[in-house]
Short mmCIF file of C-alpha atoms and ligand atoms in Angstrom, two decimals:
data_model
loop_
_atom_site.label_atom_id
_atom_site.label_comp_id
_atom_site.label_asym_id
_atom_site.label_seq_id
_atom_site.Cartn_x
_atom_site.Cartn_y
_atom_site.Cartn_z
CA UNK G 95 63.01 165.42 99.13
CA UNK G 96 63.08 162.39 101.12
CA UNK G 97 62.51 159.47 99.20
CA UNK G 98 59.26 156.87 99.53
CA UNK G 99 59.61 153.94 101.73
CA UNK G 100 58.55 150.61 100.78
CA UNK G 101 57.68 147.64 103.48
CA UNK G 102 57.39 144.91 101.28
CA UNK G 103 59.20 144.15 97.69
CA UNK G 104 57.76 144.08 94.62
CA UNK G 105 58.41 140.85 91.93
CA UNK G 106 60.18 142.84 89.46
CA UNK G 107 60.32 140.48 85.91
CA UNK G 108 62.34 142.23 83.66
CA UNK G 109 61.90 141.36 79.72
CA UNK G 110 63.26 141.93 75.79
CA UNK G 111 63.61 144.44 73.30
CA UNK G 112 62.70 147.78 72.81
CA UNK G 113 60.54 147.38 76.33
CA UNK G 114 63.24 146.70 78.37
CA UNK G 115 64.92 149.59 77.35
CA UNK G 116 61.80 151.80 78.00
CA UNK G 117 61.78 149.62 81.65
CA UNK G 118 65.17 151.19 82.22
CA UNK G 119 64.30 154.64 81.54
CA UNK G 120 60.90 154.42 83.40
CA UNK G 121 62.72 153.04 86.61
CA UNK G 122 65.85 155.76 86.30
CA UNK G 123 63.80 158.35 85.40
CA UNK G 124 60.16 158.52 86.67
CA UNK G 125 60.51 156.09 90.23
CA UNK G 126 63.81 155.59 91.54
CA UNK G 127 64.10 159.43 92.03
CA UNK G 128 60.84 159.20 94.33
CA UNK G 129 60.94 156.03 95.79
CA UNK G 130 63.51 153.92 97.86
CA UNK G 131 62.77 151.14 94.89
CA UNK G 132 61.93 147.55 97.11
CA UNK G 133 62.10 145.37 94.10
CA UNK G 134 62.76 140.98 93.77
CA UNK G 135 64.36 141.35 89.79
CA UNK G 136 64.04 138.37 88.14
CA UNK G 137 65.67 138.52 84.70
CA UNK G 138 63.05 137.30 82.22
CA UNK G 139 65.36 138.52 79.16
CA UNK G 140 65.13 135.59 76.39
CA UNK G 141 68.94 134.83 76.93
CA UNK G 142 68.76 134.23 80.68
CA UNK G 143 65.34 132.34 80.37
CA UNK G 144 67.56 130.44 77.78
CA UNK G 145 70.67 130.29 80.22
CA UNK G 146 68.14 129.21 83.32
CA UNK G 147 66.62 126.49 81.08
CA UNK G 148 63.25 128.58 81.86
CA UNK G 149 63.70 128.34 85.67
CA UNK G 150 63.42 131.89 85.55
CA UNK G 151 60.28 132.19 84.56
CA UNK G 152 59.12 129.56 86.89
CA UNK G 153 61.16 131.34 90.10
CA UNK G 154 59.42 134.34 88.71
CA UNK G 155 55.77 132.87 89.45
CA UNK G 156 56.69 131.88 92.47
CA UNK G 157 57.75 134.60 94.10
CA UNK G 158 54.23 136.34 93.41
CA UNK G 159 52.55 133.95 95.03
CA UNK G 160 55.10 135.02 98.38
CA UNK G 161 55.34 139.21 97.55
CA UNK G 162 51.01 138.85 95.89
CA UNK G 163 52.23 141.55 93.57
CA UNK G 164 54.61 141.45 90.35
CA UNK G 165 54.93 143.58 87.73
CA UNK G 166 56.55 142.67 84.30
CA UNK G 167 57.96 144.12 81.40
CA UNK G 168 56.95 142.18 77.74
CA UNK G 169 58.76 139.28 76.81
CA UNK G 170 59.51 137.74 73.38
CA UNK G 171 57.93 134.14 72.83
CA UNK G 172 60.30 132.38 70.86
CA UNK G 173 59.51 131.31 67.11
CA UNK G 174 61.59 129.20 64.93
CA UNK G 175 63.21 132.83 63.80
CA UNK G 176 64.33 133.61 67.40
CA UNK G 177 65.73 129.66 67.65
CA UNK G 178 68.15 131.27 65.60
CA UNK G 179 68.64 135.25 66.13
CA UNK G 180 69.15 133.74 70.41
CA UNK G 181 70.76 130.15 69.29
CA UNK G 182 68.08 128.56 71.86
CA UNK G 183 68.44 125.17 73.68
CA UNK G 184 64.93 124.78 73.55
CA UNK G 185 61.59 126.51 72.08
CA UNK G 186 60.54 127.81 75.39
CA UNK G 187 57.20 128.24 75.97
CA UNK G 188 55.29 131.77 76.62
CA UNK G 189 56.51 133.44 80.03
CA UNK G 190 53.01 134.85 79.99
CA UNK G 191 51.38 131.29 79.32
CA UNK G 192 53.31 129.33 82.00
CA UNK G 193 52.75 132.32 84.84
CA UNK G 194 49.39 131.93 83.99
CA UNK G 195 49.50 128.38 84.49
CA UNK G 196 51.40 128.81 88.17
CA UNK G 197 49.11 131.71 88.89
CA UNK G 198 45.75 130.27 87.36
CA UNK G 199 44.40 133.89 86.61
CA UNK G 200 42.13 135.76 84.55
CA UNK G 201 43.44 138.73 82.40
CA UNK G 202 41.90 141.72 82.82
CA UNK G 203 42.71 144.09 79.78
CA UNK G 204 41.61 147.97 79.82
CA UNK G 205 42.47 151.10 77.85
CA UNK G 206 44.12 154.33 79.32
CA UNK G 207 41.17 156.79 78.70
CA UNK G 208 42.96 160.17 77.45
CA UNK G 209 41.30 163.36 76.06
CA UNK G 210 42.32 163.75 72.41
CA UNK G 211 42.69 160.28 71.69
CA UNK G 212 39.14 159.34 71.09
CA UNK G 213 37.46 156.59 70.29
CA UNK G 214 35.62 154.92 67.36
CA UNK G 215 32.52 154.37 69.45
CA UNK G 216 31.28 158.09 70.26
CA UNK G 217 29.39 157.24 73.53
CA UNK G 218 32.32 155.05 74.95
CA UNK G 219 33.71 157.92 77.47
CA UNK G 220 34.89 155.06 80.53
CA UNK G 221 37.23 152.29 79.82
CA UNK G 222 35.53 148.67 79.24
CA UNK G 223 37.51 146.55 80.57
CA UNK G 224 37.66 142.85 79.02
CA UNK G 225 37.79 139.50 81.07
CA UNK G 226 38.84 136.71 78.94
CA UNK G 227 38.61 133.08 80.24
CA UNK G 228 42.28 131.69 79.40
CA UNK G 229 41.60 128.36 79.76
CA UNK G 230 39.62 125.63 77.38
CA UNK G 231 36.85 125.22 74.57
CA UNK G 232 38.00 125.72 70.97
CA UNK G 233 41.62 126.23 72.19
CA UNK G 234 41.82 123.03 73.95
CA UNK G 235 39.62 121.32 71.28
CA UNK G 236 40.03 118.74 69.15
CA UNK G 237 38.55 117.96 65.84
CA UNK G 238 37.91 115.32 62.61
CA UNK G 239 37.19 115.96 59.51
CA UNK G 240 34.29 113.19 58.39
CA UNK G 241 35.45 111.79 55.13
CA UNK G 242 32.00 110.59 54.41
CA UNK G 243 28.48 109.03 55.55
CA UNK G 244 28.62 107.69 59.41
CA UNK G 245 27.93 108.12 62.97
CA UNK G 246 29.43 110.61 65.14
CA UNK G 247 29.02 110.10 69.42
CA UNK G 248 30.17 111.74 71.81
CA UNK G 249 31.23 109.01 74.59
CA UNK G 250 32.22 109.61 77.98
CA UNK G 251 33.94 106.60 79.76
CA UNK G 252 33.42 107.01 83.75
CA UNK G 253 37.09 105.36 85.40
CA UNK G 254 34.46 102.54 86.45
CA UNK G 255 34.11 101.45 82.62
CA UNK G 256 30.97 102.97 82.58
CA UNK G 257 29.68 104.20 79.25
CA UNK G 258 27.17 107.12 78.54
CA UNK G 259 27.14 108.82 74.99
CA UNK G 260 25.44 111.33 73.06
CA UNK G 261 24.82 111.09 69.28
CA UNK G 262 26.11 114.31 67.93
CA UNK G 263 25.48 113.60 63.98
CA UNK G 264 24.16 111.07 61.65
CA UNK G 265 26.47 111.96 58.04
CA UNK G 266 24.93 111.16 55.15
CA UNK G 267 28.54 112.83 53.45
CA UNK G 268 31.55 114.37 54.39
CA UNK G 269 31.77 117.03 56.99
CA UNK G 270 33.83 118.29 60.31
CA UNK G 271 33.48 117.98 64.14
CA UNK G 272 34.52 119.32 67.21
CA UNK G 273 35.05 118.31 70.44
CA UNK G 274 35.55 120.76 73.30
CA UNK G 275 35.55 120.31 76.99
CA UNK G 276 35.82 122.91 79.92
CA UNK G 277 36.91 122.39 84.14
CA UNK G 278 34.07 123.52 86.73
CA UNK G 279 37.48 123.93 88.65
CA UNK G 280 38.45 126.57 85.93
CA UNK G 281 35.15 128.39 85.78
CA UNK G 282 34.92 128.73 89.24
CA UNK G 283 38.59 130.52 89.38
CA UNK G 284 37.26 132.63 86.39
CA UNK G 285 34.16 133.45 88.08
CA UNK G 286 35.98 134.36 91.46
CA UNK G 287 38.92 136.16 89.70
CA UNK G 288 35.92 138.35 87.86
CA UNK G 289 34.07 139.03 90.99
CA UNK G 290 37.29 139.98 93.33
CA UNK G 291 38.42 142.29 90.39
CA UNK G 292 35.12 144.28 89.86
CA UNK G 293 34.92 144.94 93.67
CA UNK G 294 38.60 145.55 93.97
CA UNK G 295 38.30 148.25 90.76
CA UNK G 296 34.45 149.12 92.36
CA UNK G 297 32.70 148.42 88.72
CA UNK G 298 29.94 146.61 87.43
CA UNK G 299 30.15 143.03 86.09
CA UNK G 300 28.60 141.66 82.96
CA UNK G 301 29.07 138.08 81.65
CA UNK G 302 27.58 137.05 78.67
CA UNK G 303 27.41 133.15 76.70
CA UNK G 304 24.92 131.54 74.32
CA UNK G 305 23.15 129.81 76.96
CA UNK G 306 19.73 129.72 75.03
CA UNK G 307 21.30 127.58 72.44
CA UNK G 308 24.26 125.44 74.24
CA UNK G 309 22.07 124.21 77.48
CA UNK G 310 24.82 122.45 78.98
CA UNK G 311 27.92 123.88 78.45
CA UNK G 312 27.16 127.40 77.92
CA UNK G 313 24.54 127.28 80.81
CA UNK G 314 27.05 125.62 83.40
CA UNK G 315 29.18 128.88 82.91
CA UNK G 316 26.17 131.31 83.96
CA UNK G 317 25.15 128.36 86.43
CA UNK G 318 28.66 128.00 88.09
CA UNK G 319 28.86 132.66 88.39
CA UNK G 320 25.25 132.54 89.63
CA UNK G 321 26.08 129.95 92.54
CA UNK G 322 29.45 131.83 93.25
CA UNK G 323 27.94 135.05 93.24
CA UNK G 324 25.13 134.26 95.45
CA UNK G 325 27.10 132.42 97.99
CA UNK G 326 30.09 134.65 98.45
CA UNK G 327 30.06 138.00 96.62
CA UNK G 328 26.19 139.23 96.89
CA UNK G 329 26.46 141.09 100.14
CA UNK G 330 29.96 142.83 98.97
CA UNK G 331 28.59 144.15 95.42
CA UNK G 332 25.57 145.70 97.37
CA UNK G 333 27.95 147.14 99.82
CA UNK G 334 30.42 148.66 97.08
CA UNK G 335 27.08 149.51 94.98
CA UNK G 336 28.16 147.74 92.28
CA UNK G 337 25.82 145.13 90.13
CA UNK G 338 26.55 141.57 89.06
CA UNK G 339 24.22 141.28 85.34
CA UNK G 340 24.09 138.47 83.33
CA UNK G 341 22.70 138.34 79.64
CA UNK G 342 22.51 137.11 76.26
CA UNK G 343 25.91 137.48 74.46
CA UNK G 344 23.86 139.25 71.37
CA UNK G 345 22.40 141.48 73.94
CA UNK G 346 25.97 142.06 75.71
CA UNK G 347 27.48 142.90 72.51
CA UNK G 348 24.88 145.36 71.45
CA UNK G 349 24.28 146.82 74.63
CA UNK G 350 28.19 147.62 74.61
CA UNK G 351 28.26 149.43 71.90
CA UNK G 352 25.34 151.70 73.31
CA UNK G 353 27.31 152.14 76.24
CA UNK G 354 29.26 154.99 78.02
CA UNK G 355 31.64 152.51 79.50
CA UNK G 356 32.67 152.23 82.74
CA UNK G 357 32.57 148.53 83.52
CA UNK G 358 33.89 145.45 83.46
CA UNK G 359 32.83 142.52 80.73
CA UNK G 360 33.50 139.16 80.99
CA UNK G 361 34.12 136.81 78.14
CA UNK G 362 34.26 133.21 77.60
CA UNK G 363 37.46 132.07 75.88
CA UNK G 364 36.91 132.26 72.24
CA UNK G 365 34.60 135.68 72.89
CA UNK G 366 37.54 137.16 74.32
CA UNK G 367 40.41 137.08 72.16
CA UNK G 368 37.93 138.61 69.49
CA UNK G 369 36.19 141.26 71.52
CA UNK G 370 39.25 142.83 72.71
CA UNK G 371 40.86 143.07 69.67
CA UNK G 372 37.54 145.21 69.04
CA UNK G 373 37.30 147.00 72.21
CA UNK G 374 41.43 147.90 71.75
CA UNK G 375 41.10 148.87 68.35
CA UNK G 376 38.11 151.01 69.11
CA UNK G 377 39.76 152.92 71.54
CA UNK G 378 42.44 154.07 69.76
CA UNK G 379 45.85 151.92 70.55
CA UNK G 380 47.63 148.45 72.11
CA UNK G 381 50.18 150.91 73.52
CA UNK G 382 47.38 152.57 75.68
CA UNK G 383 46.35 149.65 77.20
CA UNK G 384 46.75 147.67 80.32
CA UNK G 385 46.83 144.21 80.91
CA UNK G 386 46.39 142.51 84.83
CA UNK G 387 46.24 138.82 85.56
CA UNK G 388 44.45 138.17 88.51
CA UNK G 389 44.45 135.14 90.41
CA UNK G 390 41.53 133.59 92.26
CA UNK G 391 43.74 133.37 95.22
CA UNK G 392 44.47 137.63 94.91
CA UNK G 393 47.70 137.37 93.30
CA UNK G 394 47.75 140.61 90.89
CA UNK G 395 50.53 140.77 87.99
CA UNK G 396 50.76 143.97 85.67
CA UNK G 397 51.59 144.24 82.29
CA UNK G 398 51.48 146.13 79.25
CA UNK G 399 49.15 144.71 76.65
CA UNK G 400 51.49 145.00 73.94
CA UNK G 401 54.34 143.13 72.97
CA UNK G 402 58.39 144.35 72.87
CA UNK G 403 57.91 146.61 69.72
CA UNK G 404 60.80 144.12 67.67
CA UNK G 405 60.84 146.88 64.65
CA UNK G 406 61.42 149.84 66.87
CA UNK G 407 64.11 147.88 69.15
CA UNK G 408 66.20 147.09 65.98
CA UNK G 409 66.19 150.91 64.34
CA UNK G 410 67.38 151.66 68.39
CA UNK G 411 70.13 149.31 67.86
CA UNK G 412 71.33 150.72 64.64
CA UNK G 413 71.30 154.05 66.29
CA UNK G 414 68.28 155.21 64.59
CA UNK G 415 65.57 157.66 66.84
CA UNK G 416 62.90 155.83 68.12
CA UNK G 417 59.31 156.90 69.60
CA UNK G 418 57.80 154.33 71.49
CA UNK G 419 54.92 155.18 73.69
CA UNK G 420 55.37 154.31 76.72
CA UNK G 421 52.39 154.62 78.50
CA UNK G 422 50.89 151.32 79.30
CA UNK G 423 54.03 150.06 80.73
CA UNK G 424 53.73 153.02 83.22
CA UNK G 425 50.63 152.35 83.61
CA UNK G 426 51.86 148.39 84.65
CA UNK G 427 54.31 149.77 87.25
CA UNK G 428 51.37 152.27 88.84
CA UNK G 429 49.29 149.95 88.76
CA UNK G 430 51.98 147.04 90.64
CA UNK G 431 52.85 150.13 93.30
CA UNK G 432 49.29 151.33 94.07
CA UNK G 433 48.51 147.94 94.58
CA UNK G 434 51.67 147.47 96.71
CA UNK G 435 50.75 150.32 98.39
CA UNK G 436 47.28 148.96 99.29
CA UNK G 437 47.92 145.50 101.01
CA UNK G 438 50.67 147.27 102.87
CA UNK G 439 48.73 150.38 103.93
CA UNK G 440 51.50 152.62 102.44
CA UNK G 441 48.93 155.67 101.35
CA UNK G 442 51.78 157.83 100.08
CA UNK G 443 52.89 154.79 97.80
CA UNK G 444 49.16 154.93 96.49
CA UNK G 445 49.36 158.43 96.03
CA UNK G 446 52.72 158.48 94.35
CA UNK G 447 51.17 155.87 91.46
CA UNK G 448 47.72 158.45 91.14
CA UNK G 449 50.48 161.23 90.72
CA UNK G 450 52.55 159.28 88.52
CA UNK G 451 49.54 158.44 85.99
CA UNK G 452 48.22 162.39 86.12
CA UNK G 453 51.39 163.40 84.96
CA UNK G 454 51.27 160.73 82.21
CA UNK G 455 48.30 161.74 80.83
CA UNK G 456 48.51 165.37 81.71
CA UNK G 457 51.75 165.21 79.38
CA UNK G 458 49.57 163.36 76.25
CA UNK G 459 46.21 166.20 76.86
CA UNK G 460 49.33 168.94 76.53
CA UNK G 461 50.09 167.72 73.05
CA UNK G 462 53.60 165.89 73.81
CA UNK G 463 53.05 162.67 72.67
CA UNK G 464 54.90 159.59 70.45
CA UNK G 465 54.09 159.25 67.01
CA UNK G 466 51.55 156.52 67.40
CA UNK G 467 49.20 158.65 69.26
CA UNK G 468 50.35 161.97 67.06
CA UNK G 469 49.00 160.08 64.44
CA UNK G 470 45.55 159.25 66.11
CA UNK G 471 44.66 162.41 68.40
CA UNK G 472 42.48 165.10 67.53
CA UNK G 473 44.96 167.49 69.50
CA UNK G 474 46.21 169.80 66.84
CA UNK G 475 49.88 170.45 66.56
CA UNK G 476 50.97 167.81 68.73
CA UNK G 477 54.73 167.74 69.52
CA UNK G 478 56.12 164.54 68.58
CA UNK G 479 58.56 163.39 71.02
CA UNK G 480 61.11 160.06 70.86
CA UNK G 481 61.19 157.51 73.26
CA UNK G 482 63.21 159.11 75.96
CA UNK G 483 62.21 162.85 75.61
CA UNK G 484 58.49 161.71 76.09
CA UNK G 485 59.73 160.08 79.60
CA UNK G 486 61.69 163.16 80.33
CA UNK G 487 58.53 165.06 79.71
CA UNK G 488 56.08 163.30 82.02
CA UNK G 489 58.99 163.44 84.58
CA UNK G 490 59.55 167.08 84.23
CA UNK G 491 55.26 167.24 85.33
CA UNK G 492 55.64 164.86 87.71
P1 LIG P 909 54.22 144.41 69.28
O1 LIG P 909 55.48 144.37 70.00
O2 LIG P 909 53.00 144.72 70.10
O3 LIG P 909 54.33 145.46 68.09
C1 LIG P 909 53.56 145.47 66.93
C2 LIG P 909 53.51 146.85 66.31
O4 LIG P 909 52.57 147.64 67.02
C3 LIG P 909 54.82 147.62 66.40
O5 LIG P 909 55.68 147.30 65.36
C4 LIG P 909 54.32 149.04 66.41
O6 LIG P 909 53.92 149.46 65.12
C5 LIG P 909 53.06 148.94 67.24
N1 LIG P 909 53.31 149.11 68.68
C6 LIG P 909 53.12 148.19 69.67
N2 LIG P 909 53.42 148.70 70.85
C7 LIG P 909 53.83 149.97 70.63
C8 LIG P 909 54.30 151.00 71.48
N3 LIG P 909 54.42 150.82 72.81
N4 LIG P 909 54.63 152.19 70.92
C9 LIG P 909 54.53 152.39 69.61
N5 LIG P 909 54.08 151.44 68.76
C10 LIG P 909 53.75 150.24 69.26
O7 LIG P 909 53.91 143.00 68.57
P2 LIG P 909 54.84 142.06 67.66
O8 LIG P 909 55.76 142.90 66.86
O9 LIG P 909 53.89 141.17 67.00
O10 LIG P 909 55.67 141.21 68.68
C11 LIG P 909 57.03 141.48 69.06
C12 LIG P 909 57.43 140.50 70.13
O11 LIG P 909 56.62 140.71 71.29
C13 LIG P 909 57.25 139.05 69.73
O12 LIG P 909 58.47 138.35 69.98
C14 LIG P 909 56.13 138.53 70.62
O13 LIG P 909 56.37 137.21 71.02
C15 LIG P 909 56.18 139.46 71.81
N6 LIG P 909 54.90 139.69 72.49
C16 LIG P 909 54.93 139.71 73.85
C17 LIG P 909 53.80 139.99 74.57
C18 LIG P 909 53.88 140.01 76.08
O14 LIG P 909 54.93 139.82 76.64
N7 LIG P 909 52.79 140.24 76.76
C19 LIG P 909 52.60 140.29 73.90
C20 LIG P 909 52.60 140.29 72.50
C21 LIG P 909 53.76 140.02 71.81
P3 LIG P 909 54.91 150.22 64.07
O15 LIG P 909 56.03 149.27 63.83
O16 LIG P 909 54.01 150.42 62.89
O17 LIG P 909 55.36 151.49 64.71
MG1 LIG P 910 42.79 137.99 69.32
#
């Protein structure tokens, strides 16, 4: 069989643990046999981020702003326990954070929809996927704890010396505060990222905030996606036939749950990081779901959600069997070559990724699974397969 031709490389970033290992056997044994592999590796492996002082990571995000597409394997963020266990120069920050930072993306996270791994929520039959703003409010807050009766302001001093201020609270006794701030710069990226994403992916859009209660900062984010919307993505969503909607968070949240699915649901900050610990619980597992930052610009980076499974990688290293699923990290390489595959116009590329995921799942709805999701399904007598014999099996499909 001749092999797949690629036209333009991927950004290959390569990472720790018991993922890079699965990287390995993913590349050996379910693409380089198909495809004549156009790859830019960068080595994003603790020790050479530690050897590169970081530069690696840096190089990394880059190159996807040249190649537009990267796809990357997870990466430990060091802790004061990996100081030691890597002898570190330097606590080096999250590859994940400071990509972000280059790329200025939103993170799109969705499960991997599979018959016989159900989920909680009974009417849920499409992925949700979750857009979480990555950028400001509580995160980038800061706050005082009010040791007793006083005045609280909020003051804003304009570079000309200017003064305006808002009283937030008169304390008659001890208490807290907060202050948080947000970028119209940053919305608007959010909002754009959101927009590009549910036309690219041909879904519906809902974003949801407290605007009835916070009528400034809450209502400038449903301000700033109205404006963008109108102006520059109106036309395209009645085109594709999909529908920007805007509501209530309450009503979001409940009307979610009511749901079959099937679209995508964007989240301020804080709403975020709790809803799709909800949503990813709820449909089953954090090893069956992907994870795509997407740039405002169209820069597209895949990932698995999950992290580099630290307990499996050391019973590997003592010998031991291991079965780690490896599904979403797959799913991050189809989902890097499909796109590859679309800004080059390489339809067999496309078609190799739609083959590649069948066969994935196809392999899982047969009852040959890892022990996470034979623990989960409602498949009875699954075979339980280790890390490598679950590759071999989706290959043998394939
Ligand atoms: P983790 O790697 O996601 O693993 C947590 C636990 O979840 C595992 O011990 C395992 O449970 C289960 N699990 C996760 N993925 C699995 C898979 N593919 N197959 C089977 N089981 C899976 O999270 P962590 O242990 O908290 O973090 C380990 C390292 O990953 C840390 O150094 C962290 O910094 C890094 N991390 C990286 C990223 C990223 O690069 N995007 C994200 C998160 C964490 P059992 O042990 O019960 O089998
Ligand atoms: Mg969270």
């Amino acid at each position: 069989m001749e092999k797949i031709k690629m036209t333009t490389p991927l950004v290959e970033m390569d990472g720790d643990e018991m993922t890079r290992i699965l990287w390995k056997m993913i590349k050996e044994e379910l693409l380089e046999p198909y495809i004549d592999l156009k790859t830019e590796y960068y080595d994003l492996g603790l020790e050479h981020r530690n050897e590169t002082n970081d530069q690696v990571t840096v190089d990394s995000a880059l190159a996807t702003k040249k190649y537009k597409v990267a796809v990357k394997c997870a990466t430990i963020t060091p802790n004061a326990a990996r100081m030691d266990e890597y002898d570190l120069k330097e606590m080096w920050k999250s590859p994940n954070g400071t990509i972000r930072a280059i790329l200025d993306g939103t993170v799109f996270r969705a499960p991997i929809v599979v018959k016989g791994i159900e989920p909680c929520v009974k009417n849920w039959k499409k992925p949700i996927t979750i857009a979480r703003h990555a950028y400001g409010d509580v995160y980038k807050g800061s706050e005082m704890k009010i040791p007793g009766a006083g005045k609280v302001e909020l003051v804003y001093t304009a570079e000309d010396g200017t003064q305006t201020s808002e009283l937030v609270h008169e304390f008659d006794g001890p208490g807290i505060v907060q202050g948080m701030h947000n970028l119209d710069k940053s919305i608007e990226s959010f909002a754009r990222s959101c927009f590009s994403y549910a036309l690219d992916t041909k879904q519906d859009l809902w974003f949801a905030t407290k605007d009835t209660i916070s009528k400034k900062y809450d209502h400038t984010f449903k301000d700033i996606f109205q404006e963008i919307y109108d102006a520059e993505f109106d036309a395209k969503f009645k085109e594709a036939g999909i529908e920007y909607f805007y509501t209530l968070i309450d009503d979001a949240v409940a009307r979610v749950m009511k749901s079959q699915g099937g679209y995508i649901w964007a989240c301020k900050n804080y709403d975020g990081d709790v809803m799709s610990d909800m949503i990813s619980s709820a449909f089953g597992s954090l090893a069956m779901m992907t994870s795509v930052l997407v740039s405002p610009e169209g820069y597209y980076e895949y990932e698995a959600a999950h992290g580099t499974v630290q307990r499996h990688y050391y019973k590997h290293l003592k010998g031991e069997e291991t079965s780690t699923n490896s599904v979403a990290t797959i799913f991050a390489w189809t989902g890097a070559l499909r796109k590859r595959g679309e800004l080059d116009g390489n339809k067999e590329l496309m078609e190799f990724a739609d083959r590649l995921e069948k066969a994935t799942i196809g392999t899982i709805e047969a009852g040959e699974m890892t022990k996470d999701l034979a623990l989960i399904t409602t498949i009875e007598n699954p075979t339980v397969l280790n890390s490598e014999d679950f590759i071999k099996a989706i290959a043998s499909r394939l």
